[in-house]
Tab-separated table of C-alpha atoms in Angstrom:
chain	number	residue	atom	x	y	z
A	21	ALA	CA	0.079	0.086	0.058
A	22	TYR	CA	2.933	2.256	0.660
A	23	PHE	CA	4.209	1.687	-2.914
A	24	SER	CA	4.191	4.551	-5.494
A	25	PRO	CA	5.032	4.516	-9.266
A	26	LEU	CA	8.378	5.966	-8.611
A	27	VAL	CA	9.572	3.628	-5.880
A	28	LEU	CA	11.375	1.022	-8.050
A	29	ALA	CA	12.849	3.701	-10.470
A	30	LYS	CA	15.655	4.217	-8.059
A	31	PHE	CA	16.973	0.936	-8.946
A	32	GLU	CA	17.235	2.218	-12.652
A	33	GLY	CA	20.073	4.434	-11.686
A	34	PHE	CA	22.557	1.667	-11.724
A	35	ARG	CA	21.703	1.057	-15.335
A	36	LEU	CA	22.455	4.701	-16.237
A	37	LEU	CA	26.091	4.276	-14.898
A	38	SER	CA	26.918	2.457	-18.211
A	39	THR	CA	26.503	5.903	-19.793
A	40	PHE	CA	27.269	8.329	-17.196
A	41	SER	CA	30.031	8.308	-14.513
A	42	THR	CA	27.907	9.764	-11.848
A	43	VAL	CA	24.130	9.596	-11.314
A	44	VAL	CA	22.286	11.743	-8.757
A	45	TRP	CA	18.784	10.790	-7.646
A	46	LEU	CA	16.717	13.469	-5.801
A	47	ASP	CA	13.149	12.909	-4.418
A	48	TYR	CA	10.554	15.334	-5.978
A	49	ASP	CA	9.502	16.810	-2.550
A	50	ILE	CA	12.527	18.887	-1.986
A	51	VAL	CA	13.838	22.504	-2.449
A	52	ILE	CA	17.374	23.057	-3.517
A	53	LYS	CA	19.043	25.940	-1.702
A	54	GLY	CA	22.440	25.843	-2.782
A	55	SER	CA	25.014	24.367	-5.209
A	56	LEU	CA	25.213	20.529	-5.241
A	57	ALA	CA	28.534	20.479	-7.096
A	58	GLU	CA	29.983	18.485	-4.245
A	59	LEU	CA	27.841	15.613	-5.145
A	60	TRP	CA	29.439	15.299	-8.585
A	61	ASN	CA	32.951	16.560	-7.813
A	62	ARG	CA	33.915	14.195	-5.114
A	63	ARG	CA	35.772	11.031	-6.284
A	64	ASP	CA	36.540	9.346	-2.961
A	65	PHE	CA	33.485	7.083	-2.990
A	66	ASP	CA	31.320	4.603	-4.868
A	67	LEU	CA	27.943	5.325	-3.424
A	68	ALA	CA	26.383	7.956	-1.290
A	69	PHE	CA	23.058	8.144	0.707
A	70	MET	CA	21.487	9.593	3.874
A	71	GLY	CA	21.135	7.347	7.042
A	72	SER	CA	17.575	6.788	7.972
A	73	GLY	CA	18.230	7.436	11.593
A	74	GLN	CA	16.273	4.275	12.488
A	75	ALA	CA	16.900	0.398	12.545
A	76	MET	CA	16.774	-1.462	9.325
A	77	ALA	CA	13.787	-3.468	10.700
A	78	LYS	CA	11.571	-0.374	10.183
A	79	GLY	CA	11.788	-1.028	6.550
A	80	PHE	CA	9.826	-4.382	6.846
A	81	MET	CA	6.318	-5.432	7.728
A	82	SER	CA	7.896	-8.932	8.475
A	83	PRO	CA	11.620	-8.348	8.963
A	84	PRO	CA	13.936	-11.159	8.005
A	85	THR	CA	15.615	-13.192	10.674
A	86	ASP	CA	19.242	-13.753	9.058
A	87	VAL	CA	20.406	-10.246	9.085
A	88	ASP	CA	21.418	-7.488	11.807
A	89	LEU	CA	18.136	-5.689	11.903
A	90	GLU	CA	19.314	-3.122	14.514
A	91	ARG	CA	21.826	-1.794	12.071
A	92	GLU	CA	20.758	1.780	10.753
A	93	GLY	CA	18.873	1.698	7.599
A	94	MET	CA	19.375	3.904	4.604
A	95	SER	CA	17.270	6.695	3.176
A	96	ALA	CA	16.838	6.889	-0.545
A	97	GLY	CA	15.697	10.618	-0.830
A	98	VAL	CA	19.158	11.526	-1.985
A	99	MET	CA	21.554	9.142	-3.559
A	100	VAL	CA	24.848	9.542	-5.691
A	101	LEU	CA	25.977	6.488	-7.667
A	102	ARG	CA	29.320	6.335	-9.281
A	103	SER	CA	30.750	4.084	-11.996
A	104	SER	CA	33.412	2.854	-9.751
A	105	PHE	CA	30.849	0.791	-7.968
A	106	VAL	CA	31.763	-2.928	-8.313
A	107	ASN	CA	29.814	-4.641	-11.173
A	108	HIS	CA	27.367	-1.854	-11.442
A	109	VAL	CA	25.899	-3.308	-14.630
A	110	MET	CA	24.327	-6.209	-12.440
A	111	VAL	CA	23.191	-4.159	-9.531
A	112	ALA	CA	19.685	-3.312	-10.867
A	113	SER	CA	18.876	-6.934	-11.684
A	114	ASP	CA	20.077	-7.962	-8.422
A	115	LEU	CA	17.896	-5.530	-6.654
A	116	TYR	CA	14.977	-6.628	-8.532
A	117	GLY	CA	15.788	-10.202	-7.607
A	118	ILE	CA	15.716	-9.234	-3.938
A	119	TYR	CA	12.538	-7.448	-4.477
A	120	SER	CA	10.627	-10.427	-6.217
A	121	LYS	CA	11.691	-12.704	-3.213
A	122	THR	CA	10.771	-10.250	-0.354
A	123	TYR	CA	8.010	-7.922	-1.720
A	124	ALA	CA	5.381	-9.436	0.545
A	125	SER	CA	7.310	-8.472	3.635
A	126	LEU	CA	8.344	-4.869	2.602
A	127	TYR	CA	7.018	-1.658	4.026
A	128	TYR	CA	9.684	0.979	2.825
A	129	PRO	CA	10.143	-1.151	-0.306
A	130	GLU	CA	13.229	0.282	-2.217
A	131	GLN	CA	15.058	1.314	1.015
A	132	ALA	CA	14.562	-2.267	2.653
A	133	VAL	CA	15.982	-3.970	-0.556
A	134	PHE	CA	18.821	-1.537	-0.779
A	135	ASP	CA	19.495	-2.416	2.884
A	136	LEU	CA	19.586	-6.079	2.165
A	137	TYR	CA	21.858	-5.626	-0.914
A	138	PHE	CA	24.286	-3.248	0.530
A	139	LEU	CA	24.651	-5.462	3.795
A	140	SER	CA	25.595	-8.559	1.618
A	141	ASN	CA	27.667	-6.553	-0.754
A	142	GLN	CA	30.106	-4.332	1.286
A	143	ASN	CA	33.063	-4.226	-1.298
A	144	PHE	CA	32.473	-0.531	-2.064
A	145	VAL	CA	33.427	2.955	-0.464
A	146	TYR	CA	30.275	4.635	1.233
A	147	TRP	CA	29.854	8.304	1.792
A	148	LYS	CA	27.191	9.036	4.346
A	149	LEU	CA	25.605	12.198	3.347
A	150	ASP	CA	25.136	14.758	6.392
A	151	ASP	CA	22.186	16.831	7.247
A	152	ARG	CA	22.887	19.527	4.697
A	153	PHE	CA	21.425	17.392	2.034
A	154	CYS	CA	18.223	16.573	3.923
A	155	ALA	CA	17.199	19.404	6.141
A	156	LEU	CA	13.722	19.391	7.683
A	157	PRO	CA	11.605	22.417	6.621
A	158	GLY	CA	11.275	24.985	9.334
A	159	SER	CA	14.483	23.833	11.096
A	160	GLU	CA	17.059	24.506	8.220
A	161	SER	CA	20.114	26.490	8.531
A	162	ALA	CA	22.175	28.884	6.347
A	163	GLY	CA	24.465	26.155	5.211
A	164	ASP	CA	21.720	23.566	4.202
A	165	LEU	CA	21.766	22.699	0.472
A	166	ILE	CA	18.546	20.708	0.411
A	167	ILE	CA	15.128	21.050	2.290
A	168	HIS	CA	13.276	17.762	2.162
A	169	SER	CA	9.561	17.602	3.111
A	170	PHE	CA	9.475	13.936	3.752
A	171	GLY	CA	6.370	12.787	5.680
A	172	PRO	CA	2.655	13.514	5.243
A	173	LYS	CA	3.000	17.250	4.856
A	174	LYS	CA	4.334	18.680	1.388
A	175	PHE	CA	5.350	21.842	0.051
A	176	TRP	CA	2.398	21.808	-2.277
A	177	SER	CA	-0.193	20.712	0.346
A	178	GLY	CA	0.047	23.006	3.522
A	179	LEU	CA	3.627	23.325	4.074
A	180	GLU	CA	4.481	26.868	3.114
A	181	ASN	CA	7.803	27.728	1.640
A	182	ASP	CA	8.810	30.775	-0.261
A	183	SER	CA	11.409	29.178	-2.522
A	184	TRP	CA	9.020	26.345	-3.456
A	185	SER	CA	6.209	28.786	-4.060
A	186	SER	CA	8.534	30.910	-6.431
A	187	ASN	CA	9.606	27.886	-8.095
A	188	TYR	CA	6.071	26.550	-8.833
A	189	GLN	CA	4.983	29.970	-10.290
A	190	GLU	CA	7.905	29.905	-12.781
A	191	TRP	CA	6.927	26.311	-13.448
A	192	LEU	CA	3.320	27.370	-14.398
A	193	SER	CA	4.667	30.304	-16.434
A	194	LEU	CA	6.516	27.975	-18.516
A	195	GLY	CA	3.315	25.768	-19.226
A	196	GLY	CA	3.830	23.237	-16.459
A	197	TRP	CA	0.683	21.634	-15.163
A	198	SER	CA	-0.832	22.529	-11.818
A	199	TRP	CA	-1.259	20.360	-8.689
A	200	ASN	CA	-4.771	18.934	-8.385
A	201	PRO	CA	-5.512	17.691	-4.914
A	202	VAL	CA	-8.686	15.730	-6.111
A	203	GLN	CA	-6.715	14.130	-8.969
A	204	THR	CA	-4.059	13.145	-6.356
A	205	ARG	CA	-6.626	11.614	-3.956
A	206	LEU	CA	-8.160	9.811	-6.884
A	207	VAL	CA	-4.686	8.311	-8.082
A	208	LYS	CA	-4.073	7.167	-4.408
A	209	LEU	CA	-7.692	5.670	-4.321
A	210	VAL	CA	-7.123	3.621	-7.454
A	211	ARG	CA	-3.714	2.383	-6.214
A	212	GLY	CA	-5.390	1.481	-2.867
A	213	ILE	CA	-8.029	-0.453	-4.718
A	214	LYS	CA	-5.451	-2.189	-6.909
A	215	HIS	CA	-3.481	-3.088	-3.719
A	216	PHE	CA	-6.568	-4.649	-2.060
A	217	THR	CA	-7.552	-6.441	-5.100
A	218	ALA	CA	-3.941	-7.839	-5.294
A	219	ARG	CA	-4.087	-9.046	-1.674
A	220	LEU	CA	-7.416	-10.855	-2.358
A	221	LEU	CA	-6.074	-12.565	-5.336
A	222	MET	CA	-2.948	-13.664	-3.427
A	223	LEU	CA	-5.278	-15.010	-0.559
A	224	PHE	CA	-7.423	-16.813	-3.164
A	225	ARG	CA	-4.371	-18.279	-4.921
A	226	PHE	CA	-3.011	-19.482	-1.512
A	227	VAL	CA	-6.275	-21.042	-0.373
A	228	SER	CA	-6.552	-22.744	-3.733
A	229	LEU	CA	-3.061	-24.224	-3.587
A	230	ARG	CA	-3.942	-25.645	-0.032
A	231	LYS	CA	-6.879	-27.298	-1.292
A	232	ILE	CA	-4.686	-28.956	-4.239
């Protein structure tokens, strides 16, 4: 039920490393306040992301029993992938493979899959991004580079931010579409119905197999 259409798109960043030496993923609910050149210019790491500040176990509805679930999980809101990552050509396929085996137990789907993969593949140099790249709205400081409105309140739905509002008005003036709260609720409703239907089908299949 937590899944959105963009969730698994984060896996595709590794495929892009066949064309680009550095790939930066940024969530859409952010405001960029300063230059992010550091993300491209540094060369002393293979992969960068934020720590989630909570245990890996939080990413699962039914946590696995064969890993260290107390270890801090990752946050995929800002990620930097570099072509120096060992065997990066195969990473996306490996991630989808983990997902296909564990999907029924996932809560934060892509983050939980990343956690499982990175835990079992540690032959890379990791840069843990600091809070400058994920400041909370309302508590940001002058040196912060990204403000991230993760959580239920967003810049476009009740969380006021001058930079976001200015960028949004420029977006509209360039012909961009406007945010429609009714349409957003409708999309979430349809997604919820699909999720409920899928759970019913899985239950029906399970019952049918048991009868066989």
